[in-house]
CSV table of C-alpha atoms in Angstrom, one decimal:
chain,number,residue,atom,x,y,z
A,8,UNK,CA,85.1,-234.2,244.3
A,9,UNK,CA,86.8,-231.2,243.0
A,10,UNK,CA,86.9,-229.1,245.4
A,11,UNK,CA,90.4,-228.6,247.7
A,12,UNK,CA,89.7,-230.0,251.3
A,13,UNK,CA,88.1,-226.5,253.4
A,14,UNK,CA,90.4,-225.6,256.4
A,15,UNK,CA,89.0,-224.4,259.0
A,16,UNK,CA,91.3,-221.3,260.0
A,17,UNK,CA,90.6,-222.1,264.3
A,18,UNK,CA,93.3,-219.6,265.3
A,19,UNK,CA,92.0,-216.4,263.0
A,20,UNK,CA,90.4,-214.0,265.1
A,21,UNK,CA,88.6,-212.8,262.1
A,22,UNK,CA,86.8,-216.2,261.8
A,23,UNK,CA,86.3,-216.5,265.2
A,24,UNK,CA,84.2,-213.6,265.7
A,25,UNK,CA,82.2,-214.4,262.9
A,26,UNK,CA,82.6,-217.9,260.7
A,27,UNK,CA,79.2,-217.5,258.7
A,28,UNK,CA,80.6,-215.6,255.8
A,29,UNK,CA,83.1,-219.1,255.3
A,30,UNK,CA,80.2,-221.1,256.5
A,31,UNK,CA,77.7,-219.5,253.9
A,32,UNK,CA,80.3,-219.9,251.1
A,33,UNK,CA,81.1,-223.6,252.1
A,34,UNK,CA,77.1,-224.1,251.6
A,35,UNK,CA,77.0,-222.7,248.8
A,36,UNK,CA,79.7,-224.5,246.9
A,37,UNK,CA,78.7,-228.2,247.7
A,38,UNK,CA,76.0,-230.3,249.8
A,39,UNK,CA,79.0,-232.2,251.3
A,40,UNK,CA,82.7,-231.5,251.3
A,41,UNK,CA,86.0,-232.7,252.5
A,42,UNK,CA,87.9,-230.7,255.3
A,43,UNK,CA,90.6,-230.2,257.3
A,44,UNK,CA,89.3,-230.1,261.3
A,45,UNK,CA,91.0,-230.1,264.4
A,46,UNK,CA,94.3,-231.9,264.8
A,47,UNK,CA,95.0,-231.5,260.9
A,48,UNK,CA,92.8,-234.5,260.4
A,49,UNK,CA,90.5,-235.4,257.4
A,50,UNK,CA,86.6,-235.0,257.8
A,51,UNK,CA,83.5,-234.7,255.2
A,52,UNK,CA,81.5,-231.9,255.9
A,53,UNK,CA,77.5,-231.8,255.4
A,54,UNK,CA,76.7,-228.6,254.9
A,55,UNK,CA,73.0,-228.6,253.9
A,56,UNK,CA,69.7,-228.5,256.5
A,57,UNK,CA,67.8,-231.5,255.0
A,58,UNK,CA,70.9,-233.6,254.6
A,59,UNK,CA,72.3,-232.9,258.2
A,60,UNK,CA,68.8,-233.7,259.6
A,61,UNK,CA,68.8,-236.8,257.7
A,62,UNK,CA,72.7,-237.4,258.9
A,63,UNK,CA,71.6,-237.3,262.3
A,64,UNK,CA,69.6,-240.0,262.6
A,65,UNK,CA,71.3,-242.1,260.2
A,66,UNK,CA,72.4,-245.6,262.0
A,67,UNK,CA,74.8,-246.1,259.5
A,68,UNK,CA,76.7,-243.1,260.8
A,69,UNK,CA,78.1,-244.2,264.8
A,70,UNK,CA,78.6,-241.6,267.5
A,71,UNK,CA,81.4,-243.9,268.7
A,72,UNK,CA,84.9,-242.7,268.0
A,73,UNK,CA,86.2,-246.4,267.9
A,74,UNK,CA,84.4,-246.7,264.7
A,75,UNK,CA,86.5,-244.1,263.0
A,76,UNK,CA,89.5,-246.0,261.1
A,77,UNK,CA,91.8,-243.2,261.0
A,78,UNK,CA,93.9,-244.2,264.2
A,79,UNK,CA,95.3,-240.3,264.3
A,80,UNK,CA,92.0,-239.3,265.2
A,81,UNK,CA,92.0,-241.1,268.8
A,82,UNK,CA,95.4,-240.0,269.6
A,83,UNK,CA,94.7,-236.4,269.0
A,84,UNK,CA,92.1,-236.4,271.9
A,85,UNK,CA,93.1,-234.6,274.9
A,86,UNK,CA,93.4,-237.0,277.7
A,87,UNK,CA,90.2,-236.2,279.1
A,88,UNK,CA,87.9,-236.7,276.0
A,89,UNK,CA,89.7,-240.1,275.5
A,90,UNK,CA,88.9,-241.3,279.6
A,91,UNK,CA,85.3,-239.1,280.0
A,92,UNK,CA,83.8,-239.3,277.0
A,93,UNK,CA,84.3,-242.8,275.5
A,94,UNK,CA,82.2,-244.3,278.2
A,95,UNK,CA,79.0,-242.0,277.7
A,96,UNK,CA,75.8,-241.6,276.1
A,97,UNK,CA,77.1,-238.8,273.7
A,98,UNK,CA,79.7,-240.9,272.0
A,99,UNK,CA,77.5,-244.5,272.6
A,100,UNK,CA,75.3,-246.1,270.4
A,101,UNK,CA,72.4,-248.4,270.9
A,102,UNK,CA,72.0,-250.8,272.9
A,103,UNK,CA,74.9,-249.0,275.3
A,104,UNK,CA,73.3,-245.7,274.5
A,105,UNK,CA,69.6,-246.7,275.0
A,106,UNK,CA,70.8,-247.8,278.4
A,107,UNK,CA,72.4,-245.3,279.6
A,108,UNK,CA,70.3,-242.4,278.5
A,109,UNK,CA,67.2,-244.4,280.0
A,110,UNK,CA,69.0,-243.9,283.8
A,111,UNK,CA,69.0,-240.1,283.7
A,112,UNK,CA,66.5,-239.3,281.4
A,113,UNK,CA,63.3,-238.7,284.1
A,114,UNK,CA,65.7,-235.8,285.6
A,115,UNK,CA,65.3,-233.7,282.9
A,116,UNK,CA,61.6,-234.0,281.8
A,117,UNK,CA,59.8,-230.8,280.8
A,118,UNK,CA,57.5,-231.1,283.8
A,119,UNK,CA,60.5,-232.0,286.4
A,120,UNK,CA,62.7,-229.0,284.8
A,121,UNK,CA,59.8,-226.6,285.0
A,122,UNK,CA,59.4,-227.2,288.7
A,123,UNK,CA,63.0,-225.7,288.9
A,124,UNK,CA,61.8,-222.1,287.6
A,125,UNK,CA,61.5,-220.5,290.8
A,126,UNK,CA,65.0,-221.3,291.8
A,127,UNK,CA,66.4,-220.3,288.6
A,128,UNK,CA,64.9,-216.9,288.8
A,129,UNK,CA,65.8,-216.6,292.5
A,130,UNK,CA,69.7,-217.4,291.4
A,131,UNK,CA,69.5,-214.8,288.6
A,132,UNK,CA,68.0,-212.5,290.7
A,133,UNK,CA,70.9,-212.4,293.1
A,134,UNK,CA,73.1,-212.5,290.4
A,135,UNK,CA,72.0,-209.4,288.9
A,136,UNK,CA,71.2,-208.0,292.3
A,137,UNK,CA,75.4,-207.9,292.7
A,138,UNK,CA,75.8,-205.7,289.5
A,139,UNK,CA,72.7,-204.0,288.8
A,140,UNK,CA,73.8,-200.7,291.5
A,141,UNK,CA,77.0,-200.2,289.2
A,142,UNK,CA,75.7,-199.7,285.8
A,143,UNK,CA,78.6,-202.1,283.7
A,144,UNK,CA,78.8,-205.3,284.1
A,145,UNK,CA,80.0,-208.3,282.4
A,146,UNK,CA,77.6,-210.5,281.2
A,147,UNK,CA,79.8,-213.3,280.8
A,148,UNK,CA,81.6,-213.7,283.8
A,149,UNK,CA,78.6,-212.2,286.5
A,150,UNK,CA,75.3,-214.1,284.8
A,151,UNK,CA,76.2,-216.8,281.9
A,152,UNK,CA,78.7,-218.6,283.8
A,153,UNK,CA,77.5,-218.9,287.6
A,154,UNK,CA,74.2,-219.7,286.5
A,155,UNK,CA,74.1,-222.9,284.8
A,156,UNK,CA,76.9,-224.3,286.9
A,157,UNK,CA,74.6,-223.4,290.5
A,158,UNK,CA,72.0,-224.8,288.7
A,159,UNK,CA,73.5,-227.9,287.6
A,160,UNK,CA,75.4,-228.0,290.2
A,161,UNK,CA,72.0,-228.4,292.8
A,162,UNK,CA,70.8,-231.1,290.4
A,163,UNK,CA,73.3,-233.0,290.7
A,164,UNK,CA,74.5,-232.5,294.4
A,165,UNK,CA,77.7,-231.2,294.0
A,166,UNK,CA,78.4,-229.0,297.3
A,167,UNK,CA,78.6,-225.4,296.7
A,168,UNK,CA,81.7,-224.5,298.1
A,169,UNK,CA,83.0,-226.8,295.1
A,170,UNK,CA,81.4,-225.4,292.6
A,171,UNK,CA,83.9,-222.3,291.5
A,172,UNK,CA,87.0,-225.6,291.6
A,173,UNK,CA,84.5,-227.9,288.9
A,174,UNK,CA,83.7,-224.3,287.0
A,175,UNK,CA,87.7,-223.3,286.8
A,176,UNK,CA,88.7,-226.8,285.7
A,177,UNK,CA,86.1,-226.9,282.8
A,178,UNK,CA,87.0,-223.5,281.8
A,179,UNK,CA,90.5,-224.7,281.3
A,180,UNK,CA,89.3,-228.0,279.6
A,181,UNK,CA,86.5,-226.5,277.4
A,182,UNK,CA,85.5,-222.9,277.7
A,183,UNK,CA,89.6,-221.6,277.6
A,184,UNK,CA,88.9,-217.7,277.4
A,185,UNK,CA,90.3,-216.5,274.3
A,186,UNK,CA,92.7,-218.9,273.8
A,187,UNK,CA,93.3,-221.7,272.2
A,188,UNK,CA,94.4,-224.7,274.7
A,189,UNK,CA,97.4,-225.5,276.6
A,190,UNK,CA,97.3,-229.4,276.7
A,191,UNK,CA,99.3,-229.4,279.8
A,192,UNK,CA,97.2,-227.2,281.3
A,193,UNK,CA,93.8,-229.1,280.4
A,194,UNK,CA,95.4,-232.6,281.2
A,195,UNK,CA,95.8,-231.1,284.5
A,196,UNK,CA,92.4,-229.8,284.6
A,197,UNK,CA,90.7,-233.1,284.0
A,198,UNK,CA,93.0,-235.1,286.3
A,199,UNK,CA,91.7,-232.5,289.2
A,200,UNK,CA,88.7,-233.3,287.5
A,201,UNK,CA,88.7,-237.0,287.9
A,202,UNK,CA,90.4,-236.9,291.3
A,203,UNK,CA,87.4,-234.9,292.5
A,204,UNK,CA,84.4,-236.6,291.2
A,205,UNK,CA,85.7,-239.9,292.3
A,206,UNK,CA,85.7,-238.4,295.8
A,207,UNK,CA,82.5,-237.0,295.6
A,208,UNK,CA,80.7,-241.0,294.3
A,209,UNK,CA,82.4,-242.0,297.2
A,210,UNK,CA,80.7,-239.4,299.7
A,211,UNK,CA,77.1,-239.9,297.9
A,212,UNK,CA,78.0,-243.8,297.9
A,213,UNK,CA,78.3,-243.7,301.9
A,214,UNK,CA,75.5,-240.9,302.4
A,215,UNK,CA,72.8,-241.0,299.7
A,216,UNK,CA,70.8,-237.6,299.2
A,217,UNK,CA,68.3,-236.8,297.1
A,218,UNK,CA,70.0,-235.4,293.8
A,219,UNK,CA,70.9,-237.4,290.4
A,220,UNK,CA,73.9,-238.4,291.2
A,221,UNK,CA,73.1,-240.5,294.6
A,222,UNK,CA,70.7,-241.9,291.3
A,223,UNK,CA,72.9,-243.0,289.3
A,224,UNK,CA,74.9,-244.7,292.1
A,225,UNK,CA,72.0,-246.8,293.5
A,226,UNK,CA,71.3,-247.7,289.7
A,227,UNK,CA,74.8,-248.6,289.3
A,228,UNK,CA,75.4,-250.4,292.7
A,229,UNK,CA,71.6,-252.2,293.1
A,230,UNK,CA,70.8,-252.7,289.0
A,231,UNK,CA,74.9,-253.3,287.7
A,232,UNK,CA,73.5,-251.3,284.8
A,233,UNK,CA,77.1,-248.7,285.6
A,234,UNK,CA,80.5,-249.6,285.7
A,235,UNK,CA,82.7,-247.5,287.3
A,236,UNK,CA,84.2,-246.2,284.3
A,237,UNK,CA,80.4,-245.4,283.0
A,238,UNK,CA,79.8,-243.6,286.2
A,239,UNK,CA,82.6,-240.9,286.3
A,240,UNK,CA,82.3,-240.6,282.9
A,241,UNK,CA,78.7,-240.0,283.1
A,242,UNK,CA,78.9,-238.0,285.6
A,243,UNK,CA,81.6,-235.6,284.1
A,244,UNK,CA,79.3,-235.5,280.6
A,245,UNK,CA,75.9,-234.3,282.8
A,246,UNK,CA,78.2,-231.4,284.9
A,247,UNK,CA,79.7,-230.4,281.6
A,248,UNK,CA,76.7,-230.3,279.3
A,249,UNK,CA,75.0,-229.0,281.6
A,250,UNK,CA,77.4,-225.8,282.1
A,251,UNK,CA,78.8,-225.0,278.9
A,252,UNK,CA,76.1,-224.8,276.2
A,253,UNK,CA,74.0,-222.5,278.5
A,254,UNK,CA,76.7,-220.1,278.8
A,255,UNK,CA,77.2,-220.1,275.2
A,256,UNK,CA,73.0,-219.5,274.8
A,257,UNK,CA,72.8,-216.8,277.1
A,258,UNK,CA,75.8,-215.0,276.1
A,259,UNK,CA,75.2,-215.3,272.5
A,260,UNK,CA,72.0,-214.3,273.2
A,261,UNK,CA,72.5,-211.4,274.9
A,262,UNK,CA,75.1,-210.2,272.3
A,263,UNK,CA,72.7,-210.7,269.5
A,264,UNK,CA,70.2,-208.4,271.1
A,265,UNK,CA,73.1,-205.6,271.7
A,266,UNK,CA,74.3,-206.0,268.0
A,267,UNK,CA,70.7,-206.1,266.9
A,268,UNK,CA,69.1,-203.2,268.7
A,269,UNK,CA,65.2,-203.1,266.9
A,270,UNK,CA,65.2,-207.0,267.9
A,271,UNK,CA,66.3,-206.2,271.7
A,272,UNK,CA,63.4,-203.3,272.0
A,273,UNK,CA,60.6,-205.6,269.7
A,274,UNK,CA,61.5,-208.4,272.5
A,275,UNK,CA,61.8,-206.5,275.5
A,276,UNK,CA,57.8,-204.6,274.6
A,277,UNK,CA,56.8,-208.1,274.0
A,278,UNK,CA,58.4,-210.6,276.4
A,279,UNK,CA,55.8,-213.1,274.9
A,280,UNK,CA,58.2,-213.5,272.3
A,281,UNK,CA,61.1,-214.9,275.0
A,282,UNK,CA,60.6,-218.3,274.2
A,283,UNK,CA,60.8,-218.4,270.3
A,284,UNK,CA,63.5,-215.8,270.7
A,285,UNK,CA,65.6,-218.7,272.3
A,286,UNK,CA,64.7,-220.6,269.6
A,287,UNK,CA,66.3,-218.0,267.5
A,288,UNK,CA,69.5,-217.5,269.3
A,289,UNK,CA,70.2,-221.2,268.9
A,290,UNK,CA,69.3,-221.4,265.2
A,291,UNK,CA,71.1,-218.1,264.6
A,292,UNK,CA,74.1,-218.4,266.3
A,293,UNK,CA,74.2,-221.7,268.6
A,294,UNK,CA,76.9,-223.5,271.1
A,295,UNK,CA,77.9,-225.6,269.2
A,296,UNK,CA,79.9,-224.5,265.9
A,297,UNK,CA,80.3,-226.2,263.4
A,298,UNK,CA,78.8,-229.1,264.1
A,299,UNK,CA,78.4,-232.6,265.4
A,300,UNK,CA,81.3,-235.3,264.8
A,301,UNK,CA,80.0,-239.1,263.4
A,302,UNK,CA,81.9,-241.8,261.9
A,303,UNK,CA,80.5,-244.0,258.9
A,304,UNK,CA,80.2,-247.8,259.8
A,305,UNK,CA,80.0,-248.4,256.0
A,306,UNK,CA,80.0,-246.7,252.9
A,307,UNK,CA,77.4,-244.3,252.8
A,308,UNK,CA,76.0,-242.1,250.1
A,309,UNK,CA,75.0,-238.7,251.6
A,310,UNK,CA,73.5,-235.5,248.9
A,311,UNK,CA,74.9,-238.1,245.9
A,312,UNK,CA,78.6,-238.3,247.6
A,313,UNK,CA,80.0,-241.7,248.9
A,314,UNK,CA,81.5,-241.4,252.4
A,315,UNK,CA,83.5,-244.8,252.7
A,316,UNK,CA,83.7,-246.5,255.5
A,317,UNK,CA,85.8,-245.4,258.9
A,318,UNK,CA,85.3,-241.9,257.6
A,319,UNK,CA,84.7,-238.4,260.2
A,320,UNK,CA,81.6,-236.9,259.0
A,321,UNK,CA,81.0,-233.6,260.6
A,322,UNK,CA,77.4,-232.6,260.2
A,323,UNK,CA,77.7,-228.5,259.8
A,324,UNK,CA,74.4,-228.1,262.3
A,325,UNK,CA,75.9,-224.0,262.6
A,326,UNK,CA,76.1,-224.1,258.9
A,327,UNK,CA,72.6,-225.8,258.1
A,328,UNK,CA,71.1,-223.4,260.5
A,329,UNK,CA,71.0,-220.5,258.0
A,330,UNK,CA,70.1,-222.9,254.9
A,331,UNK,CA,67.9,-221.0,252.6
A,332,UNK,CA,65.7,-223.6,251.4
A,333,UNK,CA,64.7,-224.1,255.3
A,334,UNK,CA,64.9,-220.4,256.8
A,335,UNK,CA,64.0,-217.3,254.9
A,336,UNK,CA,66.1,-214.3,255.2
A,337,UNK,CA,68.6,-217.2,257.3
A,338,UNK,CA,71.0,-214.5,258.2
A,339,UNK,CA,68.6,-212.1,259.8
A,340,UNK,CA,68.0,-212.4,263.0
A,341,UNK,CA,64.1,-212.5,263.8
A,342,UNK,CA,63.0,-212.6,267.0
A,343,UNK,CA,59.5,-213.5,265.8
A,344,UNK,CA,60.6,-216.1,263.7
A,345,UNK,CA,58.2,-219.1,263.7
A,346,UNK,CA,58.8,-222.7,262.2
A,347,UNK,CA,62.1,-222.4,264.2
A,348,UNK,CA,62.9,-226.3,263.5
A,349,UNK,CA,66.6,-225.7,264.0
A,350,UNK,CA,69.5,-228.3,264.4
A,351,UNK,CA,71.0,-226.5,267.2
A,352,UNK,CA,70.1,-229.3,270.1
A,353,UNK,CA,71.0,-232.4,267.5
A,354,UNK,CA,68.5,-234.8,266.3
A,355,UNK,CA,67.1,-238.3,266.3
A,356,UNK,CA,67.6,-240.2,269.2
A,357,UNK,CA,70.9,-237.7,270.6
A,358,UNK,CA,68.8,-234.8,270.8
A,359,UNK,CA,69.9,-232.9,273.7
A,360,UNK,CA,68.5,-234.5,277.0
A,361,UNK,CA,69.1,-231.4,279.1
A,362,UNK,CA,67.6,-229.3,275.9
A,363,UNK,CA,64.5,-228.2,278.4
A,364,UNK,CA,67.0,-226.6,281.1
A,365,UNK,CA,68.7,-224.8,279.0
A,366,UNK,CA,66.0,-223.4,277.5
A,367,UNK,CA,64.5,-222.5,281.0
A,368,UNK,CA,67.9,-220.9,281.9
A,369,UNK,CA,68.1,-219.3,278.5
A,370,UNK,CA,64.3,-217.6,279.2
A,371,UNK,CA,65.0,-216.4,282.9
A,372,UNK,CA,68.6,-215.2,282.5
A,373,UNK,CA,67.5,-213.1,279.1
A,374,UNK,CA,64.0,-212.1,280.1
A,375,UNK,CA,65.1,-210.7,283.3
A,376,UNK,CA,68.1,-208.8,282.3
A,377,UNK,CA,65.8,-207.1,279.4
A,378,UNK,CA,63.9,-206.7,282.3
A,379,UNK,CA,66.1,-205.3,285.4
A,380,UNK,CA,69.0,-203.4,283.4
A,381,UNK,CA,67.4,-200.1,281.6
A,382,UNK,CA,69.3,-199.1,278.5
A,383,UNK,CA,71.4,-201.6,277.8
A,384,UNK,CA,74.0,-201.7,275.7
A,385,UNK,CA,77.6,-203.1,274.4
A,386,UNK,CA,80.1,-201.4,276.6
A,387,UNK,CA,83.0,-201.3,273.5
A,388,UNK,CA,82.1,-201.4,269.7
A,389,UNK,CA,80.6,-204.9,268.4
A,390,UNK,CA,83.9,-205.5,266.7
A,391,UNK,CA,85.7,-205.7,269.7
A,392,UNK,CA,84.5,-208.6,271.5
A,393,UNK,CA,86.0,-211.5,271.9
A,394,UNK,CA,84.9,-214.7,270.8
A,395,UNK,CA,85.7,-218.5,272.3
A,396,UNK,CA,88.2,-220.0,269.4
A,397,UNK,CA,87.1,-224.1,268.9
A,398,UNK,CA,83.7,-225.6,268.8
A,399,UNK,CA,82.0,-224.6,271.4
A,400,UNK,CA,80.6,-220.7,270.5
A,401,UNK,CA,80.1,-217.9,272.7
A,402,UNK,CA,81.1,-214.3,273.6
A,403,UNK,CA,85.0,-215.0,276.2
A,404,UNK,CA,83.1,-211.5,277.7
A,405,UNK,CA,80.5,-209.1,277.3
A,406,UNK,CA,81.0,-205.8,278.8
A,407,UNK,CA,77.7,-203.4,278.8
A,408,UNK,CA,76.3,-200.5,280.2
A,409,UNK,CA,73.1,-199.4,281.3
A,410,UNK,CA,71.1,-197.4,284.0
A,411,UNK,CA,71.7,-198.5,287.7
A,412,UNK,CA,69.2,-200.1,289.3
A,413,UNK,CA,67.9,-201.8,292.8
A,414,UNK,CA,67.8,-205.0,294.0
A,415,UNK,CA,64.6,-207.2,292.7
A,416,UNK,CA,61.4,-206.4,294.5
């Protein structure tokens, strides 16, 4: 290929606040290019909807980092990628995979995660009930971040009085406010982390409850379908994935509507609209950014390019997302949109398993702030908010105004 290797400029505030313009060009130029990622290592990049789609359920393309031949890129992971995520169904393949995402999968059916909407709605009720009196708030910090981790955080069984310790210690792994990361600082994180979740199997070992993680114990201790290794790691991947990419949807969201004022009023005088609206905040401008990490198991031939074998192939979901030749007008946000078929939640037999509560949380935290805060708005200028830097997407904060209000009645 012609082209010079893309690099991904991770530390330019520009491009953190808004990569499309890069991402749009990057589409443009080639259905699959090399780049420079994280770590200064070597990745191709599919750019394109229908060959991303096809990428993801590829088997000749491993979610295992083991099967990448470029040594460099296991020694670049922070400590707690290389001892929590190896061991998990994100980065497993079949049979492992198959297995593991069979043990956890009935917790997050569409009928068991719709029998959590009335606590949702009570938690973001109280939530909002704490800053709806002042008139400012920030949406960040007092509704997208204490939501998903409660929430998660009941599913589970992880005591609340724990819960602000596991929602620090993923902020400094993951989240990381405006910043990029300190690796001493998120070595310490996950080793707090780890320390903490091995204390907590051993509570649930010795007094079972009903939540997932008791679950996943009995299944480990009665079937020997877990090792211990599987277990934490599982564990940590379910607390995690179930936190972070709902406080990227509902912040995102939410700052979508503010920059996009006809979409917030077209929404809030048709709330029918909420659930392909989430849709659109995914497709538009989703979690995870720019995409999803595979490594070829052979050489394979992706848009007419040959991708040898041990090579990083980072399918651009955030950049096939606004494809043209899937999405008209792919840069508009349309809160109407139908035929939303977007890559956001991944694809093939990886989709997202917690895809359903995050779209429950994404409906309830949205809908009701629409609902409860009257004339709402951005509380500084659109190009003065601050954007998460690395691959996981979302507002660091997002101030607003509106009218004060009650508590809900």
């Amino acid at each position: 290929m012609s082209q010079q290797p893309v690099l991904f400029p991770y530390s330019d505030p520009v491009f953190v606040a808004d990569p499309f313009p890069l991402y749009r060009q990057l589409r443009e130029e080639g259905p699959v290019r090399r780049a420079v990622i994280a770590g200064g290592l070597d990745a191709w990049l599919v750019t394109r909807y229908a060959d991303g789609l096809a990428a993801l359920s590829d088997p000749r393309l491993s979610s295992d980092i083991r099967d990448a031949s470029d040594p460099r890129l296991m020694a670049q992971l922070p400590e707690f990628e290389r001892e929590s995520m190896i061991s998990n169904m994100l980065r497993a393949d079949p049979p492992d995979h198959t297995r593991l995402r069979r043990l956890v999968s009935k917790a997050f059916t569409a009928r068991r995660v719709a029998g959590l909407r009335p606590r949702v709605q009570e938690i973001t009720d109280r939530l909002l009930d704490a800053v709806a009196p002042a008139g400012q708030a920030d949406l960040v910090a007092d509704l997208a971040l204490p939501l998903p981790v409660t929430v998660i955080g009941e599913l589970l069984g992880v005591p609340a009085d724990d819960r602000y310790d596991f929602q620090r210690w993923t902020d400094d792994m993951l989240l990381r406010g405006e910043t990029m990361p300190d690796p001493a600082v998120v070595n310490e994180a996950w080793r707090r982390m780890r320390a903490y979740l091995t204390k907590l199997l051993e509570s649930k070992r010795a007094r079972p409850e009903d939540d997932l993680l008791s679950a996943l114990i009995s299944a480990r201790d009665e079937e020997r379908r877990l090792n211990e290794d599987e277990l934490i790691s599982m564990t940590f991947l379910l607390l995690v994935a179930g936190y972070i990419t709902t406080v990227s949807l509902i912040g995102s969201g939410i700052a979508a509507l503010l920059r996009h004022p006809g979409q917030l009023e077209l929404l809030r005088a048709d709330p029918g609209l909420l659930p392909g609206a989430i849709e659109e905040f995914l497709r538009y401008d989703g979690p995870v950014s720019p995409g999803i990490p595979r490594f070829a198991r052979e050489d394979v031939e992706i848009a007419g390019v040959t991708v040898p074998r041990g090579a990083t192939v980072l399918i651009a979901t955030a950049i096939a997302d606004r494809d043209p030749a899937r999405f008209p007008a792919p840069d508009r946000l349309d809160v109407a949109r139908q035929d939303n078929g977007h890559l956001a939640f991944g694809h093939g037999i990886h989709y997202c398993l917690g895809a359903p509560l995050a779209r429950l949380e994404g409906q309830i935290a949205i809908g009701t702030v629409l609902r409860r805060l009257p004339d709402l708005a951005l509380a500084v200028p659109p190009a003065e908010l601050r954007w998460r830097p690395g691959g996981l997407r979302g507002p660091a904060r997002l101030p607003v105004t509106f009218s004060p209000a009650g508590p809900a009645g």
